[in-house]
Coordinates of C-alpha atoms in Angstrom, one line a residue:
X6 CA -0.1 -0.1 0.1
X7 CA 1.4 3.5 -0.5
X8 CA 2.2 6.2 2.0
X9 CA -0.9 6.5 4.0
X10 CA 0.5 10.2 5.5
X11 CA -0.9 13.4 4.7
X12 CA 0.0 14.5 1.0
X13 CA 1.7 18.2 1.4
X14 CA 0.9 20.2 -1.6
X15 CA 0.9 23.5 -2.8
X16 CA -2.8 24.5 -4.1
X17 CA -1.7 27.2 -6.3
X18 CA -0.3 24.8 -8.5
X19 CA -3.8 23.1 -9.6
X20 CA -7.3 24.0 -10.4
X21 CA -10.1 22.7 -9.1
X22 CA -12.8 20.9 -10.7
X23 CA -16.1 20.2 -9.1
X24 CA -18.0 17.2 -10.3
X25 CA -21.0 15.8 -8.3
X26 CA -20.5 15.7 -4.3
X27 CA -16.2 15.7 -5.4
X28 CA -13.9 18.4 -6.1
X29 CA -10.5 17.2 -7.5
X30 CA -7.5 19.1 -8.0
X31 CA -6.0 19.3 -11.7
X32 CA -2.7 19.5 -11.9
X33 CA -2.2 22.8 -14.3
X34 CA 0.7 20.3 -16.0
X35 CA -2.0 18.1 -16.9
X36 CA -0.3 15.4 -15.0
X37 CA -3.4 12.7 -15.0
X38 CA -6.2 14.0 -17.5
X39 CA -9.2 14.7 -16.9
X40 CA -12.5 14.2 -19.4
X41 CA -15.5 16.0 -18.7
X42 CA -17.2 13.8 -21.4
X43 CA -17.1 10.9 -18.8
X44 CA -19.1 12.6 -16.5
X45 CA -22.2 10.5 -18.0
X46 CA -20.0 7.5 -17.0
X47 CA -19.6 8.0 -13.8
X48 CA -23.0 9.5 -13.3
X49 CA -24.8 6.3 -14.2
X50 CA -21.9 3.8 -12.7
X51 CA -22.8 5.8 -9.4
X52 CA -26.7 4.9 -9.9
X53 CA -25.7 1.3 -11.2
X54 CA -23.9 0.6 -7.9
X55 CA -26.8 2.4 -6.0
X56 CA -29.4 -0.2 -7.5
X57 CA -27.2 -3.2 -7.4
X58 CA -26.4 -2.4 -3.7
X59 CA -30.4 -2.1 -2.5
X60 CA -31.0 -5.6 -4.8
X61 CA -28.7 -7.2 -2.8
X62 CA -29.5 -5.9 0.5
X63 CA -33.1 -7.0 0.2
X64 CA -32.0 -10.2 -1.2
X65 CA -29.5 -10.7 1.9
X66 CA -32.2 -9.9 4.4
X67 CA -34.9 -11.9 2.9
X68 CA -32.8 -14.8 3.1
X69 CA -31.8 -13.7 6.5
X70 CA -35.9 -13.3 7.5
X71 CA -36.5 -17.2 5.9
X72 CA -33.8 -18.9 7.7
X73 CA -34.8 -21.2 10.1
X74 CA -31.3 -21.7 11.7
X75 CA -31.1 -21.5 15.5
X76 CA -28.1 -19.6 15.4
X77 CA -28.2 -17.3 12.1
X78 CA -26.2 -14.0 12.0
X79 CA -27.7 -10.6 11.0
X80 CA -26.3 -10.3 7.1
X81 CA -23.4 -7.4 6.3
X82 CA -25.0 -4.8 4.4
X83 CA -21.8 -2.7 4.0
X84 CA -19.3 -3.6 0.6
X85 CA -15.9 -3.1 -0.9
X86 CA -15.0 -1.5 -4.2
X87 CA -11.9 -2.4 -6.4
X88 CA -11.1 0.8 -9.0
X89 CA -8.3 -1.3 -10.7
X90 CA -7.1 1.9 -13.1
X91 CA -7.9 5.2 -10.9
X92 CA -5.9 7.8 -12.3
X93 CA -6.7 10.9 -10.6
X94 CA -9.0 9.2 -8.1
X95 CA -12.0 10.9 -9.1
X96 CA -14.5 8.1 -9.6
X97 CA -13.5 6.7 -6.3
X98 CA -13.9 10.0 -4.6
X99 CA -17.3 10.6 -6.0
X100 CA -18.0 6.8 -5.0
X101 CA -16.9 7.7 -1.5
X102 CA -18.9 10.6 -1.1
X103 CA -22.0 9.7 -2.9
X104 CA -22.7 6.2 -1.8
X105 CA -23.7 4.9 1.1
X106 CA -22.9 1.5 2.9
X107 CA -19.2 1.4 1.2
X108 CA -16.7 -0.3 3.6
X109 CA -14.0 0.9 1.9
X110 CA -12.3 1.3 -1.9
X111 CA -9.0 0.4 -3.3
X112 CA -8.1 2.6 -5.6
X113 CA -5.2 1.5 -7.7
X114 CA -3.0 2.6 -10.4
X115 CA 0.5 2.2 -11.3
X116 CA 1.9 5.0 -12.0
X117 CA 3.6 7.4 -8.9
X118 CA 2.3 10.5 -10.1
X119 CA -1.3 8.6 -10.3
X120 CA -1.3 7.7 -6.7
X121 CA 0.4 11.1 -5.5
X122 CA -3.3 12.6 -7.1
X123 CA -5.3 10.2 -5.8
X124 CA -4.0 10.5 -2.1
X125 CA -4.1 14.5 -2.5
X126 CA -7.8 14.4 -3.8
X127 CA -8.7 12.4 -1.0
X128 CA -7.1 14.4 1.6
X129 CA -8.8 17.4 -0.3
X130 CA -12.1 16.1 -0.1
X131 CA -11.9 15.3 3.8
X132 CA -12.5 11.5 3.2
X133 CA -10.3 8.7 5.3
X134 CA -7.4 7.4 3.7
X135 CA -9.0 3.9 5.2
X136 CA -12.2 4.8 3.5
X137 CA -10.4 5.5 0.0
X138 CA -7.1 2.8 0.1
X139 CA -4.7 4.8 -2.4
X140 CA -2.8 1.9 -4.1
X141 CA 0.4 1.6 -6.3
X142 CA 0.6 -1.9 -8.4
X143 CA 0.2 -3.1 -11.9
X144 CA -3.9 -3.8 -12.2
X145 CA -3.5 -7.1 -12.9
X146 CA -1.2 -8.6 -10.6
X147 CA -3.2 -6.5 -8.1
X148 CA -6.5 -8.0 -9.0
X149 CA -4.8 -11.8 -8.9
X150 CA -3.3 -11.0 -5.5
X151 CA -6.8 -10.9 -3.9
X152 CA -7.7 -14.3 -5.2
X153 CA -6.1 -15.3 -1.6
X154 CA -7.5 -12.5 0.2
X155 CA -11.2 -11.3 1.0
X156 CA -12.5 -10.8 -2.6
X157 CA -14.2 -7.4 -3.6
X158 CA -18.0 -6.9 -3.7
X159 CA -17.2 -4.4 -7.3
X160 CA -14.3 -4.3 -9.4
X161 CA -14.4 -1.1 -11.7
X162 CA -12.6 -1.4 -15.0
X163 CA -12.5 1.8 -16.7
X164 CA -9.0 1.6 -19.0
X165 CA -7.8 4.0 -21.7
X166 CA -8.7 1.4 -24.5
X167 CA -9.6 -2.1 -24.4
X168 CA -10.6 -3.7 -20.8
X169 CA -9.6 -7.4 -22.5
X170 CA -6.1 -7.3 -20.6
X171 CA -7.9 -7.0 -17.0
X172 CA -11.4 -9.0 -17.7
X173 CA -9.6 -12.3 -16.4
X174 CA -8.3 -10.7 -13.7
X175 CA -11.7 -9.0 -12.4
X176 CA -13.2 -12.2 -12.5
X177 CA -10.7 -13.5 -10.1
X178 CA -11.2 -10.4 -7.6
X179 CA -14.9 -10.4 -7.4
X180 CA -16.9 -12.3 -5.0
X181 CA -20.0 -14.5 -6.5
X182 CA -23.2 -12.0 -6.5
X183 CA -20.9 -9.0 -7.2
X184 CA -20.8 -6.7 -9.7
X185 CA -18.2 -5.6 -12.4
X186 CA -18.4 -2.7 -14.1
X187 CA -16.5 -2.8 -17.5
X188 CA -15.5 0.2 -19.8
X189 CA -14.2 -0.3 -23.3
X190 CA -13.0 2.5 -25.6
X191 CA -11.7 0.9 -28.3
X192 CA -14.7 1.1 -30.9
X193 CA -12.5 1.3 -34.0
X194 CA -11.9 -2.1 -33.2
X195 CA -15.0 -3.0 -31.6
X196 CA -17.6 -1.2 -33.7
X197 CA -16.0 -1.6 -37.6
X198 CA -14.1 -4.1 -39.9
X199 CA -10.8 -2.2 -40.1
X200 CA -9.1 -4.8 -37.8
X201 CA -10.8 -7.8 -37.1
X202 CA -7.4 -9.8 -36.4
X203 CA -7.4 -7.4 -33.2
X204 CA -10.8 -7.6 -32.5
X205 CA -10.6 -11.6 -32.5
X206 CA -7.6 -11.8 -30.5
X207 CA -8.7 -9.2 -27.8
X208 CA -12.6 -10.5 -27.4
X209 CA -12.7 -13.7 -29.2
X210 CA -15.0 -12.5 -32.1
X211 CA -15.3 -10.9 -35.1
X212 CA -17.1 -7.6 -35.9
X213 CA -18.9 -6.1 -38.5
X214 CA -19.1 -3.0 -40.7
X215 CA -23.1 -3.1 -40.0
X216 CA -25.8 -0.7 -39.3
X217 CA -26.0 -2.5 -35.5
X218 CA -22.1 -2.7 -35.2
X219 CA -22.5 -0.8 -31.7
X220 CA -24.7 -3.7 -30.3
X221 CA -22.5 -6.1 -32.0
X222 CA -19.6 -4.4 -29.4
X223 CA -21.6 -4.8 -26.7
X224 CA -22.1 -8.2 -27.3
X225 CA -18.5 -8.8 -28.2
X226 CA -17.4 -7.6 -24.8
X227 CA -19.9 -9.7 -22.6
X228 CA -18.8 -13.1 -24.4
X229 CA -15.2 -12.0 -23.6
X230 CA -16.3 -11.8 -19.7
X231 CA -18.7 -14.8 -20.2
X232 CA -15.9 -16.9 -21.3
X233 CA -13.5 -16.0 -18.8
X234 CA -16.0 -16.6 -15.9
X235 CA -17.3 -19.9 -17.2
X236 CA -13.6 -21.1 -16.9
X237 CA -14.5 -20.9 -13.4
X238 CA -17.7 -22.4 -13.8
X239 CA -19.2 -18.7 -12.7
X240 CA -22.1 -17.3 -15.0
X241 CA -22.2 -13.5 -16.0
X242 CA -25.6 -12.0 -16.0
X243 CA -25.6 -8.6 -17.7
X244 CA -27.7 -6.0 -16.0
X245 CA -27.0 -2.7 -18.2
X246 CA -24.9 -2.4 -21.1
X247 CA -24.6 0.7 -22.7
X248 CA -23.7 1.9 -25.8
X249 CA -22.2 5.7 -25.1
X250 CA -20.3 8.2 -27.6
X251 CA -17.0 6.8 -28.3
X252 CA -17.3 3.7 -25.5
X253 CA -19.4 1.0 -24.4
X254 CA -20.0 0.5 -20.6
X255 CA -21.7 -2.7 -19.2
X256 CA -22.6 -3.8 -15.7
X257 CA -22.4 -7.2 -15.2
X258 CA -23.8 -9.3 -11.9
X259 CA -21.2 -12.6 -11.2
X260 CA -23.0 -15.8 -10.4
X261 CA -21.8 -19.2 -8.8
X262 CA -24.4 -21.2 -10.5
X263 CA -23.0 -24.1 -13.0
X264 CA -26.0 -25.0 -13.9
X265 CA -26.3 -21.9 -15.7
X266 CA -23.0 -22.3 -17.2
X267 CA -24.4 -24.9 -19.1
X268 CA -27.2 -22.5 -21.0
X269 CA -24.2 -20.0 -22.6
X270 CA -23.4 -22.2 -25.8
X271 CA -27.1 -21.4 -26.4
X272 CA -27.0 -17.7 -25.5
X273 CA -23.9 -17.2 -27.8
X274 CA -23.8 -17.6 -31.4
X275 CA -22.8 -16.0 -34.7
X276 CA -24.7 -13.4 -37.0
X277 CA -24.7 -13.5 -40.8
X278 CA -25.2 -10.2 -42.3
X279 CA -25.9 -9.2 -45.8
X280 CA -23.3 -6.6 -47.3
X281 CA -26.0 -4.7 -49.4
X282 CA -29.4 -4.8 -47.9
X283 CA -28.6 -5.4 -44.3
X284 CA -30.4 -8.5 -43.6
X285 CA -28.9 -10.5 -40.7
X286 CA -29.7 -14.0 -39.4
X287 CA -28.6 -15.1 -35.6
X288 CA -27.1 -18.9 -35.2
X289 CA -26.9 -20.0 -31.6
X290 CA -23.8 -22.6 -30.9
X291 CA -26.2 -24.7 -28.8
X292 CA -29.7 -25.8 -28.0
X293 CA -31.4 -27.1 -25.2
X294 CA -33.8 -29.6 -25.1
X295 CA -36.0 -29.1 -21.7
X296 CA -36.9 -32.0 -19.7
X297 CA -39.2 -32.4 -16.7
X298 CA -37.6 -30.6 -13.6
X299 CA -34.0 -29.9 -14.5
X300 CA -33.6 -32.6 -16.8
X301 CA -32.6 -31.0 -19.8
X302 CA -30.2 -32.2 -22.7
X303 CA -27.6 -30.0 -24.3
X304 CA -27.3 -30.5 -28.0
X305 CA -25.0 -29.1 -30.8
X306 CA -26.4 -26.7 -33.3
X307 CA -27.9 -27.3 -36.5
X308 CA -26.7 -25.4 -39.5
X309 CA -26.1 -23.2 -41.2
X310 CA -29.4 -21.5 -41.2
X311 CA -28.5 -19.1 -44.5
X312 CA -27.1 -19.9 -47.7
X313 CA -23.7 -18.4 -49.1
X314 CA -25.9 -15.3 -50.7
X315 CA -28.4 -13.3 -49.3
X316 CA -32.1 -14.7 -49.6
X317 CA -33.7 -11.4 -50.0
X318 CA -30.9 -9.7 -52.3
X319 CA -28.7 -12.3 -53.7
X320 CA -25.5 -10.3 -52.4
X321 CA -22.5 -11.9 -50.1
X322 CA -22.6 -12.2 -46.4
X323 CA -20.4 -11.6 -43.7
X324 CA -19.9 -13.6 -40.3
X325 CA -19.7 -11.7 -37.1
X326 CA -19.2 -12.9 -33.7
X327 CA -19.1 -15.5 -32.0
X328 CA -20.7 -13.1 -29.3
X329 CA -23.7 -13.0 -27.0
X330 CA -27.0 -13.3 -28.3
X331 CA -29.0 -13.5 -24.5
X332 CA -30.5 -10.3 -23.1
X333 CA -28.2 -7.4 -22.8
X334 CA -30.2 -6.1 -19.6
X335 CA -32.1 -7.3 -16.8
X336 CA -35.0 -5.0 -17.1
X337 CA -36.0 -5.2 -13.2
X338 CA -32.6 -3.7 -12.5
X339 CA -32.9 -0.8 -15.6
X340 CA -36.5 -0.1 -13.9
X341 CA -35.6 0.2 -10.6
X342 CA -32.4 2.3 -11.5
X343 CA -34.6 4.6 -13.7
X344 CA -37.0 5.1 -11.0
X345 CA -34.3 6.2 -8.6
X346 CA -32.5 8.6 -11.1
X347 CA -35.8 10.2 -11.7
X348 CA -36.9 10.7 -8.1
X349 CA -33.2 12.2 -7.4
X350 CA -32.6 16.0 -7.3
X351 CA -31.3 17.5 -10.1
X352 CA -28.1 18.6 -8.1
X353 CA -27.3 14.8 -7.7
X354 CA -26.8 14.0 -11.2
X355 CA -25.3 16.5 -13.9
X356 CA -26.6 14.4 -16.7
X357 CA -29.6 13.5 -15.3
X358 CA -31.7 14.3 -18.5
X359 CA -29.7 12.1 -20.8
X360 CA -29.4 9.4 -17.8
X361 CA -33.5 9.0 -18.0
X362 CA -33.7 9.1 -21.5
X363 CA -31.1 6.4 -22.2
X364 CA -32.4 4.1 -19.3
X365 CA -36.1 4.4 -21.0
X366 CA -35.3 3.9 -24.2
X367 CA -33.3 0.4 -22.9
X368 CA -36.5 -0.3 -20.9
X369 CA -38.4 0.0 -24.4
X370 CA -36.1 -2.2 -26.2
X371 CA -36.8 -5.7 -26.8
X372 CA -34.5 -8.1 -25.0
X373 CA -35.0 -11.1 -26.6
X374 CA -34.6 -9.9 -30.2
X375 CA -30.6 -9.5 -30.9
X376 CA -29.6 -6.9 -33.5
X377 CA -31.6 -3.9 -35.5
X378 CA -32.3 -2.5 -38.9
X379 CA -32.5 1.2 -39.5
X380 CA -35.0 2.8 -41.5
X381 CA -32.4 4.8 -43.9
X382 CA -30.4 1.4 -44.7
X383 CA -34.1 -0.1 -45.2
X384 CA -35.1 2.5 -47.7
X385 CA -31.3 2.6 -49.2
X386 CA -31.6 -0.9 -50.2
X387 CA -34.7 -0.3 -52.4
X388 CA -34.0 3.2 -53.0
X389 CA -36.8 5.0 -51.8
X390 CA -37.0 8.1 -49.9
X391 CA -37.6 7.6 -46.1
X392 CA -41.3 7.9 -44.3
X393 CA -42.1 8.3 -41.1
X394 CA -40.3 5.9 -38.6
X395 CA -43.9 5.3 -36.8
X396 CA -45.0 4.0 -40.3
X397 CA -42.9 1.2 -40.9
X398 CA -43.1 0.4 -37.2
X399 CA -47.3 0.3 -37.4
X400 CA -46.9 -1.9 -40.2
X401 CA -44.9 -4.5 -38.1
X402 CA -47.0 -4.4 -35.1
X403 CA -50.4 -4.4 -37.8
X404 CA -48.7 -7.8 -38.4
X405 CA -48.5 -9.1 -35.3
X406 CA -44.9 -8.8 -34.5
X407 CA -43.4 -6.7 -32.0
X408 CA -40.7 -3.6 -32.6
X409 CA -38.8 -1.3 -30.5
X410 CA -36.0 1.3 -31.0
X411 CA -32.5 0.7 -29.7
X412 CA -30.6 3.0 -27.6
X413 CA -27.5 1.9 -29.7
X414 CA -28.6 3.8 -33.0
X415 CA -31.2 6.6 -34.1
X416 CA -33.7 5.4 -36.3
X417 CA -33.1 1.6 -35.3
X418 CA -35.9 -1.1 -35.6
X419 CA -35.4 -3.9 -33.4
X420 CA -38.0 -6.5 -34.3
X421 CA -38.9 -10.0 -33.7
X422 CA -40.3 -10.1 -37.6
X423 CA -38.5 -12.4 -40.2
X424 CA -36.6 -10.8 -42.8
X425 CA -39.1 -11.7 -45.1
X426 CA -42.0 -9.7 -43.4
X427 CA -39.8 -6.9 -43.2
X428 CA -39.2 -6.6 -46.8
X429 CA -43.0 -7.2 -47.6
X430 CA -43.4 -4.3 -45.7
X431 CA -40.9 -2.3 -47.9
X432 CA -41.9 -3.5 -50.7
X433 CA -45.3 -2.2 -50.0
X434 CA -43.9 1.0 -49.1
X435 CA -42.0 1.0 -52.3
X436 CA -45.5 0.5 -54.2
X437 CA -47.4 3.2 -52.1
X438 CA -44.7 5.8 -52.8
X439 CA -43.4 5.0 -56.2
X440 CA -40.4 3.1 -57.5
X441 CA -37.0 4.7 -58.5
X442 CA -36.3 5.0 -62.3
X443 CA -32.5 4.6 -61.1
X444 CA -32.8 0.9 -59.7
X445 CA -31.6 -1.3 -62.6
X446 CA -32.4 -4.6 -64.0
X447 CA -30.2 -7.4 -61.9
X448 CA -29.3 -4.8 -59.2
X449 CA -29.8 -5.6 -55.4
X450 CA -32.7 -3.7 -55.1
X451 CA -34.6 -4.7 -58.2
X452 CA -34.0 -8.3 -56.9
X453 CA -35.8 -7.6 -53.5
X454 CA -38.7 -5.4 -55.4
X455 CA -39.4 -8.5 -57.8
X456 CA -39.9 -11.6 -54.9
X457 CA -43.5 -11.7 -54.2
X458 CA -44.6 -10.3 -51.0
X459 CA -46.6 -13.0 -48.5
X460 CA -47.7 -10.4 -45.6
X461 CA -50.6 -8.9 -45.8
X462 CA -49.6 -5.1 -45.1
X463 CA -51.2 -2.5 -43.3
X464 CA -50.0 1.3 -42.8
X465 CA -53.1 2.3 -40.4
X466 CA -51.5 4.3 -37.4
X467 CA -50.8 1.9 -34.3
X468 CA -51.1 3.2 -30.9
X469 CA -47.8 1.6 -29.8
X470 CA -45.8 2.4 -33.0
X471 CA -44.5 6.0 -31.2
X472 CA -42.6 5.0 -28.0
X473 CA -43.4 7.2 -24.6
X474 CA -40.0 8.0 -24.3
X475 CA -40.1 10.2 -27.7
X476 CA -43.9 10.9 -26.6
X477 CA -42.3 12.6 -23.5
X478 CA -39.8 14.3 -25.0
X479 CA -36.9 12.9 -23.2
X480 CA -33.2 12.9 -24.0
X481 CA -33.2 10.0 -26.3
X482 CA -30.0 10.2 -28.5
X483 CA -27.0 12.6 -27.5
X484 CA -25.9 15.6 -29.8
X485 CA -21.9 16.4 -29.7
X486 CA -21.6 17.2 -25.9
X487 CA -18.6 19.8 -26.3
X488 CA -16.0 21.2 -28.9
X489 CA -13.4 18.7 -29.9
X490 CA -15.1 16.0 -28.0
X491 CA -13.8 12.5 -27.9
X492 CA -11.4 10.3 -26.0
X493 CA -8.1 12.2 -24.8
X494 CA -4.8 11.3 -24.9
X495 CA -3.3 8.5 -22.8
X496 CA -1.0 9.9 -20.0
X497 CA 2.8 8.6 -19.9
X498 CA 4.9 8.6 -17.4
X499 CA 8.8 8.6 -17.7
X500 CA 10.0 5.5 -15.5
X501 CA 13.5 6.9 -15.0
X502 CA 14.4 10.8 -14.9
X503 CA 16.4 11.6 -17.9
X504 CA 19.6 13.9 -18.0
X505 CA 19.8 17.2 -20.2
X506 CA 21.9 15.2 -22.7
X507 CA 19.8 12.2 -23.2
X508 CA 16.4 14.5 -23.2
X509 CA 18.2 16.5 -26.4
X510 CA 18.9 13.0 -27.6
X511 CA 15.0 12.0 -27.4
X512 CA 13.3 14.9 -28.5
X513 CA 12.6 13.8 -32.0
X514 CA 11.2 10.7 -31.4
X515 CA 9.2 12.0 -28.4
X516 CA 7.7 14.6 -30.4
X517 CA 6.8 12.3 -33.0
X518 CA 5.5 9.8 -30.7
X519 CA 3.4 12.5 -28.8
X520 CA 2.0 13.4 -32.3
X521 CA 0.8 10.3 -33.4
X522 CA -0.7 9.9 -30.0
X523 CA -3.0 13.1 -30.4
X524 CA -3.6 12.5 -34.2
X525 CA -4.4 8.9 -33.0
X526 CA -7.3 10.5 -30.5
X527 CA -8.3 13.0 -32.9
X528 CA -9.3 10.6 -35.7
X529 CA -11.3 8.7 -33.6
X530 CA -13.2 11.9 -32.3
X531 CA -13.4 12.5 -35.8
X532 CA -15.2 9.6 -36.5
X533 CA -17.5 9.6 -33.9
X534 CA -18.5 13.1 -34.8
X535 CA -19.0 11.9 -38.8
X536 CA -21.2 9.3 -37.2
X537 CA -23.0 12.2 -35.0
X538 CA -23.4 14.3 -38.1
X539 CA -24.8 11.4 -40.3
X540 CA -27.6 10.7 -37.5
X541 CA -28.5 14.1 -37.2
X542 CA -29.0 14.7 -41.4
X543 CA -30.6 10.8 -40.7
X544 CA -33.0 12.7 -38.2
X545 CA -33.9 15.7 -40.6
X546 CA -35.1 12.9 -42.9
X547 CA -38.2 12.1 -40.3
X548 CA -36.4 8.7 -39.2
X549 CA -37.4 10.3 -35.5

């Protein structure tokens, strides 16, 4: 553990940054970076941990009340937290000041300057070093080091880039029933097909360039968590999975239930995706034949479910995954979290409007229909203008199917309708709106429109076609939060003090390295900004 003596610092060397109930001293020389855009991440994390705490405490007390043991012991309701990659310590300080019931937090970082920052901010916020315990160490070694000690109730991973190297350690450091909070900011790998080899060796699956790429990113990370847990006969239950700005944030509960581990194959699968029209089909990697009680047979999958060419337009298909195809969220958990955020005073969460909007959209999502279409993509495939989204939603509902949006993409259509029905509706829309004269014979659009429809389509307005989150005008999809936003450059620190001569020799390479780091961060921000601009344009075309 780091020295717990009172840190010495000159307040004039720092600027004060207030977030929530915490005020951190941010070095004017940018010793450890602060990204204000991540306040939403921290607000959501505080609300999620509070919800998990309440549900866990209620379950413990319920078991205590039902117990008939003569010497039963009142359950412990306090809990411990590990923040494995803490940087300035802001997250831990906020947890300590805003979440009741924490016994202690181990706030770890491998950089001495970061640990000094943690100690400084803990002292400045009037917190005990026994409550927030600054620790210097490699995150992976620290997590594995707690395997033979008392495990943590909550493990928080918020790295710069990928959480993949830390996932196995987190599984070993958390107790059964505990919560793991994971951030991954490497969406250039998770949500595109630019680096499929990197995505596969990090997360064990292939990404896709698809309209649902951000949902696939969530499912790839959950699958990585699940596979690491299953090796220890543990099961991961996704409580809340969020695609936010330039990263994903996932909250999962860990169960020590080997019987649930057996169901993972049937909740893991591949997704076949058409390059042109966007039609997709999922293929589970296992199946379960239900028997009496717990007597089930676990079977190998039957396949493939599709041909090499898309049945709708004849184009080639790509394969994504393996990935998690089970539910992304626990709706009871999300419902309680939404209620908790809604009744909180606006001063508790600075990003409350956006939190309510995202949680409400997640509550409306279909949890048994992996992936989604978008209205713009469907209309582009048949060369037609976009109608109001409620028109297509109404047609799906009138045909007897369910439909919702997805928080991962504006203008999304998540439905349990088979592809044939979706394209029957699009053919009916083209018949109403008129066929484009630019469609060439033999083109994918021509192939789609030439097929015979088998669905009776009605565009009559359906009362459930317009979601409540839109009717009550919540902040459903975030616009760019600030100018030049996005991931900041990675903080680095020299391991050994350099002499004046060595600094002169290293000047040019260092300049190049720093320039490349800044360029990478700016490129990532530009990619996300481009997506946001595209979504704004889609909004203008009445998709929302």
